[in-house]
Structures are given as C-alpha cells and as structure tokens.
Amino acid sequence: MCGIVGYVGDRDASQILLKGLKRLEYRGYDSAGIVLINGGLKYCKGKGKVEKLGKMLKQNALAGTIGIGHTRWATHGEPNDVNSHPHLSESGKIAVVHNGIIENYTSLKKQLIERGRTFQSQTDTEVAAQLLEEIYTTSKGVTFEEAIRLALKQIVGTYGLAIVHTDRPDRIFIARKGSPLLLGIGDDEMFIASDASPIVEYTNKVIYLDDGEMAIVTKDNYEVKTIDDVALTKEVHELAISLDAIEKAGYPHFMLKEIFEQPRSIADCMRGRVNPDNGAIQLGGIEDVLDELVNARRIVIAACGTSWHSGLVGEYLFEYLAKTPVEVEYASEFRYRDPLIGKGDALLVISQSGETADTLAALREAKRRGALTLGICNVVGSTISRETDAGVFTHAGPEIGVASTKAFTAQVVVLMMMALAVGKRKGVLRQEQMLMYTKELAKIPSKVEYILEHIDEPVRKISGLFTYAPNFLYLGRSYNFPVALEGALKLKEISYIHAEGYPAAEMKHGPIALIDEMMPVVVIAATDHTNDKMISNIEEVKARKGRIISIMNDENSDVEDLSEFHISIPSTKDCFSPLLTVIPLQLLSYYIAVNRGCNVDQPRNLAKSVTVE
Ligand code: AGP
C-alpha cells in the first residue's frame, strides 16, 4: 500500500527513482511523484500512473543525485495532483513521502492552522511535513534529526517516512513504525525502499528497519538509531531475489506469468521438504516448535483475502490429516474481538507480503496473550516473518500481480506439508500413508503443468462467452469450498464482475433465488468423496436453467452430461485437489478481465500489500 523509494549517490536520481516507482507500482497507483535536492527542492508529481510521471519528467527534467519518490494508494484525500506525494512544508525546504496513516492528523492539523500554518492538501502526510518544520524552526538549538524525533513522538498511527531537507542536502532521513522500509547498501550509493523490488538491480545488501527505528543515510554511510536516539548495529541481509523474477518475461501481464509459473513455484515450495522415497516431510522453520504445535489445544489461523482462503483449506487439511481442531479467522475481526487465545494454543498467520496490517496486529495480539505464533509468508525479511516464533516460507518468488495466484497455491502446499508433519509426529498418520501422500504431492507440479498446457485454450473460449455476464456464482464442497471463494474473489478483483462463492449445499438456503438462464454457475466437482452430493447440486442449478461451467476430474461423465461447459483436470487425492481446481478459475478470471479491457495487474482501488487497517 503505497511505495517509497529513495536514492543518494552520484547517478541521475530521477531515473533511479522513476524506475523504482515503476517496480513499486503494484503497491499503489493513484498518483506518483519525486523530489530531488539540487540547490532547493525540485519536484514533479501528479495524479495517475508512474508512466504519466515519466512523461512529465521528459518535458521537465529534474537534475540531481539525491531524492525520494512515492507511488500512492489514497487513504486521506482523493487521488489528485495536490494530494500526491511528496508533500512539502510551507517554506518549501522539507519534503516528505509517507506510507501508513497518521491517526491524529486532524487534531495536529487544527493546532498547526491555529498557529498560522496553511495547508495545500487533504492528506495526513502534509501534517508531518508542517509539524516537522514548525518544531525545527521554533525550537532553539534543535537539529533537524532531533526535530524528526520530536515530531514522531507527537504522531499517533503508522508510518514509513522518507524525508529530505535543503539544510542537509547530502542525506535522507527515514523512520518506521508499522510500514516497512529497507535500506540498500551500494558502492558509494544508498537506496531506500518500502520493499526490495526497486533495489535488486543495484545491490543485494539490505538492512530492514524495525518499528521505532530511524536512519540517516548519505551516499557512503548510514546510521540506524531508535527514535529515542539509541544507536543500533543492524544485521546486513543478503537478498535472494533475481531481477528476472520481478519482470514480465514476455508475458502480457504479471498475473499470467505468475499463473504459468505455478508448476515451478509449487515444486520450489516442496524442494528439500517433501521426500516421496521415504515419506518424510522436513520443515526446518518449524522443527523446533513441532512438538509444541502437535500438543497445541487447537490452531487458530488468521489471515486476509486470498490468504484467508488458503487458511480455510488448511482447516480441512489439519482436521483430516492431523486430527487437530482448527478455527480460521479474518485477521481484522480477530484483532478487535477479545479473542480467547493463550498459552497452549497456536496462532498461524498466513500472508504473502508478510506486511498486512490486520494480520500483523492479530499476530501481536496472540503473542501478547501467550500463544505460540507461526507464520506462512512469501516475502523473506517481511515483518510477519520476523515477528513470528517460527514459520515456513512459501518460496513462490515475488508476486507482483495484485491478484494473488502462485502465492495461494504455495500457501496451500505449505499447509499440506505442515498438516502431514503434525499428523505424522502425532502418530495419526502411518508410514504407508505418509509414503502415499508424499508420492502424490510430488506429482502435483507436473499435473499443474498438464492443466496449463491443456486448458488454456478451452478456458479462453469459455471466457469469451461470459465476458459481459453481470454476476457469477461459484460452488464447491469440502476442500473446494474455499476454492469457490477464491475463484469468486479473483473474478471480482480484476474484472469488477459481481461474483459469490458458496458451499454448494448452502445454495439452497438463499442464493438459489438468483439462478436463471442468465446466471453462470462455476461448479467445482473434482472431489471424489462429495461427488454424488455435488451432482445433486448441479441438477438443482440445471433445473433452474443456470449455465453450468464445471471443473471436473477426467472421465466424470455424470458431471460432463449435466454441464454446458466442462473443464477436465487430472485427479489427485481429494485433500490435494485445491492445487489443481484453482488453476482454471485463475485463468477464467484473467481472460474475462482481459476481454473487458481491465487493467489486470493493477485493478482499480486495490493495492498489493494492505499495510493500513
Ligand atoms: C488477493 O488476490 C488479494 N489481492 C488480497 O485479498 C490479499 O490476498 C490480501 O490482501 C492479503 O494479503 P497478504 O497475503 O499479503 O497478507
């Protein structure tokens, strides 16, 4: 949610910032801007995408070797030129870019106005710039760094901040509370960013700032401190992401690339962890807490969006394979209840980005109450992955498309491996079962590959027939009920078609009223143990003239005969089927969105990583 980039060195800063913003654009794309120090502050900003900013910069080039930039997902104030970042103080000497929300900005703004300051924008960020200037100019003997510390003490809320001041033209000040920031260390140059994507092409050495920390960054040095001025020595991490992983590699969209990457991303997720020869599952990240997890009274899974859907698949998996009671919670609800969780429970948070504000808050709440906390994250170095007691990375590689695809399948694979590991350690799964499950799991990447090779064309054709459908219904049972939710979410997000997912039998309790000859109903009928029941549900839809598109296992003639369209996929164990059934749904939503001319990778109103509540 919003992207920050910063550069200090000897190169043309505007080009580095522009490129960085392009890479960060998946985090927010309402407006974009940069500011450079060169004598005074020179800036360029405006509503619209980074491409537009690039055109503006072509007409009015900004020269300089130090600067900061921002791409915005609006929280306070509509996306327009004035509300876009950077925000300048009244004198025009201080510029600020900000991720997060300043919760007390109304009262701070009121006080600043009463003391004579005038504001240009409706944003909370401008308050930070103005407050900072007021403190700096009115408090005797206070350095700019001290002024930042004093201002941060007055700010309630979350921030990732990058600040420049013409009085200190060789440095960028950054501070973090709740919104991620990292520092890239180059040779006589430094980079700042809200995630690693703008940095990877220049350096693989990074420092992650933690909450309550700030840094002062010059081209050949950096100092990290707490905002109480205690100097810190931070670990320098090595980034493992390659540049290829964050580029489109010839695909028209990141989403399509990421869908087609799934045979590899699923295999990467299992690599070194699933051994079909001896039936072993080895999850290094949770090995030390496996006994505690096995003995947990229950597991509570908290997540948002697609990650919540994978959590729901996890519930079925843990109950079936490990006989462990599981509850799945929306992280946003969990954190504001008075959740009955504590010692003896395990909280498992799932997050692609590892930065989702509600998921992070749920994690902190459960930790505070004494639960064992575990994480499933994709982004290495992310806040959630650093704050959980233990966890498993999905290793799906960077996911840039706002609609999550390969992260979902990788999360589900991790849940499968975890459930098998717990089941085995608990003694509820026998060795021959482990052999059978691991053998089947190991076949999943090639089955996904087969699906992608064989269904792309049929799905594309079906998508053409339903491009302008105003509504869609998705039905699934058991392990595929969460897949129905996920299919509906994918379609909503990128095509703006209203879609709902339901457990197939629940349809009778209301949604059946919607079915007529205009309603496409996507039925996920690829789970053997619910096959007969699913056929009855399909009959119910057919009797009301609904247009049935079924996802079925090869050779299921009953389902095929009842369906107007069918997409056949290979069969697998029921508990692994979400990894296969979700693929046609991802493609269906993708092609429908493309047919409708939607911006697939950057759907309206959304951002990849939701770092505000
Ligand atoms: C998925 O397509 C969505 N864009 C969204 O629901 C996402 O899954 C959710 O915001 C959670 O993100 P996280 O996995 O990074 O925590």
XYZ file of C-alpha atoms and ligand atoms in Angstrom:
629
model
C 0.000 0.000 0.000
C 1.931 2.991 -1.360
C 5.526 2.602 -2.378
C 8.540 4.581 -1.232
C 11.869 4.816 -2.978
C 14.937 6.918 -2.251
C 18.401 7.343 -3.714
C 21.623 9.078 -2.732
C 24.795 8.653 -4.773
C 26.375 10.006 -7.928
C 23.894 8.864 -10.552
C 20.889 10.640 -12.072
C 18.487 10.263 -9.156
C 15.318 10.993 -11.126
C 15.871 7.982 -13.425
C 16.562 5.658 -10.494
C 13.519 6.918 -8.612
C 11.306 6.618 -11.685
C 12.414 3.054 -12.366
C 11.994 2.213 -8.694
C 8.463 3.606 -8.664
C 7.615 1.539 -11.736
C 8.682 -1.572 -9.872
C 6.742 -0.492 -6.807
C 3.629 0.477 -8.695
C 1.851 -2.757 -7.734
C 1.671 -1.335 -4.202
C -0.478 1.631 -5.214
C -1.083 3.542 -8.395
C -3.374 6.507 -7.793
C -0.628 9.073 -8.206
C 3.130 9.340 -8.173
C 5.855 11.872 -7.547
C 9.509 12.508 -6.858
C 11.530 15.268 -5.235
C 15.246 15.960 -5.618
C 17.558 18.232 -3.687
C 19.528 20.435 -6.017
C 20.003 23.864 -4.530
C 16.379 23.925 -3.420
C 13.820 21.151 -3.680
C 12.775 20.270 -7.234
C 9.710 18.114 -7.529
C 7.304 16.632 -10.013
C 4.104 14.839 -9.015
C 0.572 14.210 -10.144
C -2.475 12.004 -10.334
C -2.107 8.898 -12.464
C 0.396 6.161 -13.055
C 4.165 6.261 -12.985
C 4.165 6.270 -16.785
C 2.492 9.678 -16.686
C 5.091 10.918 -14.218
C 7.743 9.706 -16.659
C 6.187 11.790 -19.430
C 6.071 14.840 -17.187
C 9.733 14.344 -16.342
C 10.615 14.096 -20.032
C 9.176 17.557 -20.537
C 10.635 18.980 -17.337
C 13.714 17.012 -16.407
C 14.903 17.222 -12.806
C 18.629 17.098 -12.218
C 20.174 15.860 -9.011
C 21.792 12.906 -7.301
C 19.673 12.657 -4.168
C 15.928 12.333 -3.863
C 12.845 10.430 -2.737
C 9.741 9.207 -4.564
C 6.321 7.773 -3.902
C 3.502 5.930 -5.587
C 0.218 6.299 -3.771
C -2.825 4.304 -2.749
C -5.080 7.014 -1.346
C -6.173 6.885 2.283
C -6.732 10.557 3.127
C -7.968 12.781 0.346
C -8.948 11.770 -3.171
C -6.261 10.865 -5.660
C -5.414 14.175 -7.351
C -2.340 16.249 -8.143
C -2.332 18.151 -4.861
C -2.769 15.102 -2.659
C 0.014 13.167 -4.343
C 3.345 12.824 -2.587
C 5.905 14.277 -1.952
C 4.410 16.841 0.416
C 6.368 19.963 1.139
C 6.442 22.128 4.238
C 5.259 25.715 3.941
C 8.735 27.107 3.311
C 9.300 24.507 0.594
C 12.500 23.343 2.301
C 11.293 19.998 3.671
C 9.743 17.220 1.624
C 8.132 14.063 2.966
C 6.840 10.827 1.448
C 4.827 8.578 3.701
C 3.162 5.168 3.872
C 0.687 4.458 6.644
C -1.874 6.591 8.436
C -1.368 9.448 10.892
C -4.396 8.811 13.071
C -4.301 12.093 14.997
C -3.725 14.211 11.905
C -6.994 16.143 12.314
C -6.077 17.464 15.744
C -2.449 18.117 14.751
C -3.598 19.954 11.639
C -6.072 22.042 13.635
C -3.345 23.100 16.056
C -0.929 23.908 13.234
C -3.568 26.007 11.463
C -4.305 27.837 14.717
C -0.618 28.650 14.924
C -0.728 30.140 11.441
C 0.225 27.354 9.031
C -1.587 26.954 5.746
C -2.160 23.606 4.085
C -2.406 22.670 0.427
C -3.706 19.101 0.559
C -6.197 16.944 2.423
C -3.554 14.393 3.318
C -2.316 13.308 6.695
C 1.224 13.365 5.302
C 1.370 17.120 4.821
C 0.783 17.402 8.568
C 4.051 15.549 9.163
C 5.965 17.952 6.890
C 4.448 21.019 8.542
C 4.816 19.756 12.089
C 8.421 18.921 11.444
C 9.138 22.365 10.084
C 7.404 24.060 12.974
C 9.421 22.114 15.536
C 12.676 22.679 13.662
C 12.225 26.398 13.174
C 10.763 27.264 16.554
C 12.760 25.097 18.976
C 16.068 26.657 19.786
C 19.191 24.592 19.216
C 17.308 21.600 17.873
C 18.946 19.820 14.947
C 16.793 18.574 12.090
C 17.308 14.997 13.257
C 16.096 15.919 16.741
C 13.138 17.724 15.224
C 12.179 14.497 13.435
C 12.338 12.594 16.710
C 10.196 15.211 18.448
C 7.658 15.211 15.635
C 7.430 11.408 15.635
C 6.646 11.490 19.356
C 3.553 13.564 18.568
C 2.387 11.387 15.716
C -0.080 8.619 16.519
C -0.525 5.974 13.854
C 1.681 4.157 11.399
C 4.400 5.386 9.123
C 7.176 4.557 6.796
C 8.683 8.001 6.187
C 11.409 9.361 3.966
C 12.333 12.987 4.485
C 14.709 15.444 2.845
C 15.658 18.982 3.881
C 17.580 21.570 1.893
C 19.623 22.379 5.023
C 21.005 18.828 4.937
C 21.409 18.322 1.178
C 23.597 15.215 1.426
C 21.181 12.985 3.331
C 17.835 11.240 3.507
C 16.134 10.626 6.843
C 13.875 7.621 7.177
C 11.727 6.297 10.026
C 9.471 3.333 10.500
C 6.502 2.394 12.623
C 4.147 -0.155 11.107
C 5.024 0.380 7.435
C 8.030 -1.460 6.039
C 11.211 0.258 4.964
C 14.559 -1.082 3.971
C 17.910 0.337 3.120
C 20.032 -0.973 0.223
C 23.771 -0.588 0.537
C 25.663 0.027 -2.700
C 29.179 1.205 -3.552
C 29.175 4.894 -2.742
C 25.425 4.960 -3.118
C 22.437 4.037 -0.965
C 18.884 3.092 -1.773
C 15.727 3.273 0.272
C 12.533 1.404 -0.488
C 9.364 0.032 1.002
C 10.233 -3.381 -0.423
C 13.181 -4.910 -2.188
C 11.884 -4.714 -5.768
C 13.407 -1.323 -6.709
C 16.732 -2.247 -5.126
C 17.544 -5.703 -6.510
C 19.101 -4.475 -9.699
C 21.647 -2.349 -7.837
C 22.590 -4.265 -4.700
C 21.725 -7.387 -2.754
C 22.850 -5.991 0.613
C 19.947 -4.700 2.665
C 19.040 -3.645 6.177
C 15.461 -3.971 7.351
C 14.317 -1.201 9.638
C 12.195 -2.318 12.584
C 9.363 -0.412 14.218
C 10.561 2.528 16.292
C 13.762 2.902 14.279
C 15.102 5.663 12.063
C 18.143 6.045 9.847
C 20.214 8.853 8.430
C 21.520 7.896 5.035
C 24.272 9.541 2.995
C 25.902 8.153 -0.133
C 28.706 6.429 1.749
C 27.298 5.951 5.219
C 24.226 5.149 7.244
C 23.377 5.428 10.915
C 20.474 3.466 12.345
C 19.016 4.504 15.711
C 15.880 4.117 17.708
C 13.649 7.149 17.621
C 14.852 7.695 21.189
C 18.356 8.204 19.791
C 19.941 4.926 20.831
C 22.484 3.857 18.203
C 21.918 0.380 16.732
C 24.060 -2.110 14.859
C 21.827 -3.791 12.319
C 22.388 -7.065 10.544
C 23.055 -6.727 6.812
C 20.946 -9.294 4.922
C 21.569 -10.700 1.500
C 18.634 -10.524 -0.918
C 17.936 -13.754 -2.730
C 15.586 -12.356 -5.412
C 16.778 -12.103 -9.002
C 15.868 -9.345 -11.439
C 14.114 -11.846 -13.776
C 11.689 -12.704 -11.008
C 10.303 -9.173 -10.958
C 9.986 -8.729 -14.721
C 7.262 -9.933 -17.079
C 9.475 -12.254 -19.150
C 7.445 -11.799 -22.333
C 4.017 -12.297 -20.745
C 1.472 -9.517 -21.300
C 0.738 -9.357 -17.577
C 2.431 -10.367 -14.339
C -0.713 -12.260 -13.376
C -0.494 -14.555 -16.408
C 3.208 -15.060 -15.841
C 2.547 -15.946 -12.215
C -0.253 -18.380 -13.125
C 2.088 -20.141 -15.550
C 4.910 -20.172 -13.007
C 2.942 -22.441 -10.698
C 4.467 -25.782 -11.714
C 7.808 -24.287 -10.714
C 6.657 -22.327 -7.666
C 4.875 -25.370 -6.225
C 7.965 -27.503 -6.853
C 10.184 -24.817 -5.255
C 7.912 -24.750 -2.236
C 8.297 -28.520 -1.775
C 12.001 -28.667 -2.635
C 14.025 -30.336 0.104
C 10.906 -30.630 2.234
C 8.908 -33.496 0.727
C 10.652 -36.811 0.245
C 8.468 -39.325 -1.629
C 11.123 -42.040 -1.295
C 10.828 -42.331 2.464
C 7.584 -40.439 3.115
C 9.313 -37.755 5.180
C 8.332 -34.114 5.480
C 11.110 -31.820 6.651
C 10.135 -28.287 7.616
C 13.233 -26.685 9.107
C 11.413 -23.470 10.023
C 9.075 -25.185 12.474
C 11.187 -28.160 13.555
C 11.991 -26.600 16.945
C 8.336 -25.988 17.770
C 6.818 -29.045 16.119
C 6.156 -30.807 19.424
C 4.534 -27.695 20.831
C 2.369 -27.483 17.714
C 1.481 -31.164 17.939
C 0.407 -30.680 21.550
C -1.466 -27.429 20.918
C -5.099 -27.456 22.086
C -6.055 -26.007 18.739
C -4.688 -23.953 15.895
C -6.215 -20.580 15.096
C -5.467 -19.400 11.573
C -5.706 -15.640 10.940
C -5.311 -14.014 7.543
C -6.990 -11.740 4.982
C -8.285 -12.176 1.437
C -6.736 -14.954 -0.579
C -4.528 -15.933 2.347
C -7.687 -16.387 4.405
C -8.973 -18.736 1.708
C -5.830 -20.814 1.918
C -6.351 -20.832 5.693
C -9.792 -22.343 5.129
C -8.227 -25.110 3.033
C -5.796 -25.528 5.948
C -8.688 -26.116 8.326
C -9.872 -29.107 6.283
C -6.299 -30.364 5.976
C -5.356 -30.165 9.660
C -8.598 -31.753 10.744
C -8.360 -34.588 8.243
C -4.634 -35.308 8.221
C -3.584 -34.315 11.733
C -6.847 -34.502 13.704
C -6.119 -31.072 15.115
C -9.008 -28.670 15.773
C -8.663 -25.505 13.723
C -10.504 -22.200 13.606
C -9.997 -19.756 10.772
C -10.468 -16.076 11.458
C -10.416 -12.905 9.440
C -7.401 -11.186 10.971
C -9.297 -7.890 11.020
C -12.069 -9.394 13.166
C -9.813 -11.435 15.377
C -7.742 -8.446 16.466
C -10.715 -6.384 17.602
C -12.538 -9.147 19.468
C -11.481 -10.267 22.860
C -10.079 -13.487 21.405
C -9.918 -16.483 23.704
C -6.416 -17.477 22.834
C -3.417 -18.031 25.046
C -0.831 -20.480 26.285
C -1.444 -23.908 24.825
C -2.901 -22.522 21.576
C -1.101 -21.902 18.320
C -1.841 -18.951 16.080
C -0.872 -19.462 12.459
C -0.853 -16.313 10.336
C -0.719 -16.538 6.565
C 0.410 -13.627 4.435
C 2.001 -13.384 1.012
C 3.504 -9.963 1.711
C 4.150 -10.536 5.386
C 3.145 -6.900 5.926
C -0.665 -6.913 6.038
C -1.593 -4.596 8.910
C -4.532 -6.612 10.257
C -2.650 -9.907 10.095
C 0.324 -8.377 11.849
C -1.919 -6.954 14.569
C -3.594 -10.362 15.058
C -0.172 -11.922 15.426
C 0.913 -9.359 18.024
C -2.307 -9.804 19.966
C -1.956 -13.597 20.108
C 1.689 -13.263 21.103
C 0.763 -10.875 23.874
C -1.701 -13.450 25.152
C 0.943 -16.184 25.254
C 0.077 -18.304 22.196
C 2.720 -19.975 20.072
C 2.866 -17.914 16.869
C 3.662 -19.343 13.457
C 3.758 -17.755 10.031
C 3.450 -18.741 6.406
C 4.906 -15.885 4.350
C 6.240 -15.418 0.865
C 8.398 -12.348 1.375
C 11.622 -13.173 3.163
C 12.546 -10.465 5.674
C 8.952 -9.265 5.971
C 7.700 -8.061 9.332
C 5.405 -11.016 9.988
C 8.142 -13.498 9.137
C 10.433 -11.739 11.598
C 7.933 -11.447 14.425
C 6.516 -14.987 14.500
C 8.093 -17.591 16.800
C 8.613 -19.903 13.840
C 7.365 -20.318 10.305
C 7.662 -21.655 6.807
C 8.415 -19.567 3.733
C 6.429 -20.377 0.612
C 9.335 -19.676 -1.775
C 6.926 -18.815 -4.581
C 9.132 -15.940 -5.745
C 7.990 -12.301 -5.955
C 4.298 -11.960 -6.719
C 3.700 -8.648 -8.493
C 0.165 -9.032 -9.909
C -2.249 -7.602 -7.361
C -4.465 -10.670 -7.707
C -2.740 -13.437 -5.830
C -2.256 -16.706 -7.729
C 1.010 -18.545 -7.176
C 1.158 -17.360 -3.566
C -2.184 -19.079 -2.908
C -1.060 -22.458 -4.252
C 2.244 -22.209 -2.394
C 0.455 -21.366 0.871
C -1.782 -24.391 0.386
C 1.272 -26.588 -0.258
C 2.835 -25.359 2.992
C -0.387 -26.123 4.858
C -0.405 -29.616 3.358
C 3.178 -30.206 4.419
C 2.513 -28.840 7.902
C -0.599 -30.964 8.371
C 1.279 -34.065 7.232
C 4.225 -33.275 9.527
C 1.920 -32.769 12.524
C -0.135 -35.860 11.655
C 2.999 -37.965 11.446
C 4.532 -36.651 14.678
C 1.207 -37.100 16.443
C 1.022 -40.719 15.334
C -2.265 -40.329 13.458
C -0.656 -40.943 10.070
C 1.097 -44.249 9.492
C 4.276 -44.636 7.461
C 2.444 -46.155 4.468
C 0.049 -43.195 4.461
C 2.982 -40.774 4.534
C 4.505 -42.587 1.565
C 1.238 -42.397 -0.327
C 0.663 -38.710 0.432
C 4.205 -37.567 -0.292
C 4.252 -39.512 -3.564
C 1.031 -37.844 -4.639
C 2.180 -34.410 -3.511
C 5.350 -34.782 -5.544
C 3.230 -35.330 -8.681
C 1.326 -32.051 -8.280
C 3.755 -29.795 -10.233
C 3.533 -31.980 -13.334
C -0.257 -32.154 -13.029
C -0.436 -28.365 -12.837
C 1.798 -28.202 -15.886
C -0.509 -30.594 -17.720
C -3.533 -28.466 -16.804
C -1.889 -25.283 -18.027
C -0.962 -26.952 -21.313
C -4.419 -28.364 -21.940
C -6.981 -25.953 -20.572
C -5.658 -22.555 -21.574
C -7.466 -22.640 -24.924
C -10.836 -24.034 -23.673
C -10.890 -21.572 -20.769
C -10.139 -18.718 -23.139
C -13.126 -19.780 -25.289
C -15.466 -20.020 -22.319
C -14.304 -16.629 -21.079
C -15.332 -15.108 -24.405
C -18.916 -16.281 -23.899
C -19.239 -14.821 -20.415
C -17.262 -11.600 -20.754
C -20.262 -9.406 -20.112
C -22.089 -11.530 -17.540
C -23.048 -9.197 -14.676
C -22.924 -11.918 -11.997
C -21.230 -15.227 -11.357
C -21.801 -17.910 -8.758
C -19.085 -20.365 -7.674
C -19.949 -23.561 -5.854
C -17.676 -26.062 -4.165
C -17.742 -28.555 -1.342
C -15.253 -29.625 1.280
C -11.659 -28.745 0.256
C -13.073 -26.966 -2.774
C -15.443 -24.692 -0.930
C -12.549 -22.260 -0.208
C -11.566 -22.608 -3.870
C -15.066 -21.418 -4.820
C -14.493 -18.348 -2.622
C -11.103 -17.804 -4.196
C -12.459 -18.143 -7.750
C -15.135 -15.546 -6.984
C -12.618 -13.179 -5.390
C -10.295 -13.410 -8.394
C -13.107 -12.538 -10.781
C -14.360 -9.635 -8.643
C -10.913 -8.136 -8.151
C -9.782 -7.928 -11.719
C -12.929 -7.889 -13.884
C -15.272 -5.990 -11.496
C -17.980 -8.587 -12.109
C -20.042 -9.325 -9.039
C -19.278 -12.898 -8.002
C -20.010 -15.000 -4.959
C -18.633 -18.279 -3.723
C -20.731 -20.690 -1.717
C -20.570 -24.163 -0.254
C -22.677 -25.988 -2.842
C -25.339 -27.226 -0.425
C -25.738 -23.784 1.113
C -27.020 -22.559 -2.246
C -30.475 -23.884 -1.342
C -30.620 -21.516 1.604
C -30.869 -18.353 -0.434
C -28.591 -17.900 -3.454
C -30.669 -20.360 -5.493
C -33.125 -17.491 -5.905
C -30.572 -15.804 -8.161
C -30.355 -18.642 -10.630
C -31.944 -18.224 -14.026
C -30.846 -18.664 -17.644
C -28.551 -15.620 -17.308
C -26.525 -16.870 -14.346
C -23.167 -18.587 -14.969
C -22.516 -21.070 -12.184
C -18.985 -22.403 -11.864
C -19.134 -25.765 -10.147
C -16.005 -27.336 -8.721
C -16.858 -31.003 -8.951
C -13.467 -32.613 -8.582
C -13.609 -34.064 -5.081
C -14.488 -37.773 -5.065
C -15.977 -38.060 -1.584
C -18.580 -35.380 -2.303
C -19.196 -36.313 -5.924
C -22.762 -37.646 -5.536
C -23.850 -34.683 -3.453
C -22.277 -32.318 -5.946
C -24.156 -33.947 -8.790
C -27.422 -33.293 -6.920
C -26.438 -29.630 -6.550
C -25.650 -29.387 -10.254
C -29.072 -30.881 -11.024
C -30.634 -28.175 -8.853
C -28.862 -25.475 -10.846
C -29.742 -27.100 -14.151
C -33.418 -27.391 -13.193
C -33.424 -23.597 -12.876
C -31.645 -23.125 -16.211
C -28.401 -21.862 -14.692
C -25.432 -22.019 -17.094
C -23.126 -24.632 -15.672
C -19.364 -24.468 -16.139
C -17.854 -27.382 -14.293
C -14.331 -28.157 -13.221
C -14.238 -31.935 -13.068
C -11.878 -34.849 -12.967
C -11.166 -36.674 -16.227
C -13.886 -39.088 -17.128
C -16.670 -37.912 -14.881
C -19.427 -38.435 -17.424
C -22.204 -37.643 -14.904
C -20.882 -34.140 -14.375
C -19.987 -33.726 -18.039
C -23.539 -34.614 -19.169
C -25.086 -32.075 -16.834
C -22.740 -29.226 -17.741
C -22.992 -26.715 -20.557
C -19.195 -26.414 -20.439
C -16.706 -28.565 -18.642
C -13.020 -28.300 -17.959
C -11.303 -31.589 -17.256
C -8.329 -31.797 -14.971
C -6.325 -34.786 -13.728
C -7.443 -36.368 -10.495
C -5.499 -36.402 -7.250
C -6.225 -37.154 -3.594
C -9.237 -35.107 -2.543
C -7.199 -33.236 0.048
C -4.749 -32.014 -2.615
C -7.360 -31.078 -5.208
C -7.452 -27.287 -4.473
C -3.993 -27.077 -6.032
C -5.461 -28.259 -9.329
C -9.010 -26.906 -9.287
C -7.941 -23.321 -8.652
C -5.858 -23.118 -11.847
C -8.792 -22.974 -14.337
C -10.510 -20.414 -12.098
C -7.449 -18.164 -12.118
C -7.299 -18.360 -15.903
C -11.029 -17.795 -16.321
C -10.925 -14.575 -14.325
C -7.776 -13.478 -16.130
C -9.231 -13.914 -19.630
C -12.561 -12.350 -18.719
C -10.762 -9.310 -17.295
C -8.578 -9.024 -20.397
C -11.665 -9.309 -22.648
C -13.258 -6.476 -20.688
C -10.189 -4.309 -21.147
C -9.440 -4.174 -17.429
C -6.018 -3.438 -16.020
C -5.338 -6.936 -14.760
C -2.182 -6.269 -12.779
C -3.384 -3.049 -11.211
C -7.119 -3.346 -10.641
C -8.933 -0.227 -9.530
C -8.949 0.683 -5.834
C -6.660 -2.202 -4.866
C -3.058 -2.472 -3.811
C -0.848 -5.478 -3.376
C 0.046 -5.114 0.221
C -2.538 -3.666 2.597
C -0.427 -2.027 5.261
C -3.215 0.115 6.692
C -6.171 -1.079 8.747
C -5.601 -11.386 -3.351
O -5.854 -11.567 -4.700
C -5.819 -10.069 -2.843
N -5.261 -9.047 -3.606
C -5.868 -9.864 -1.355
O -7.058 -10.437 -0.935
C -4.706 -10.424 -0.475
O -4.709 -11.813 -0.501
C -4.868 -9.902 0.966
O -4.794 -8.511 0.950
C -3.861 -10.479 1.918
O -2.560 -10.143 1.562
P -1.322 -10.881 2.205
O -1.388 -12.312 1.799
O -0.129 -10.184 1.651
O -1.440 -10.743 3.683
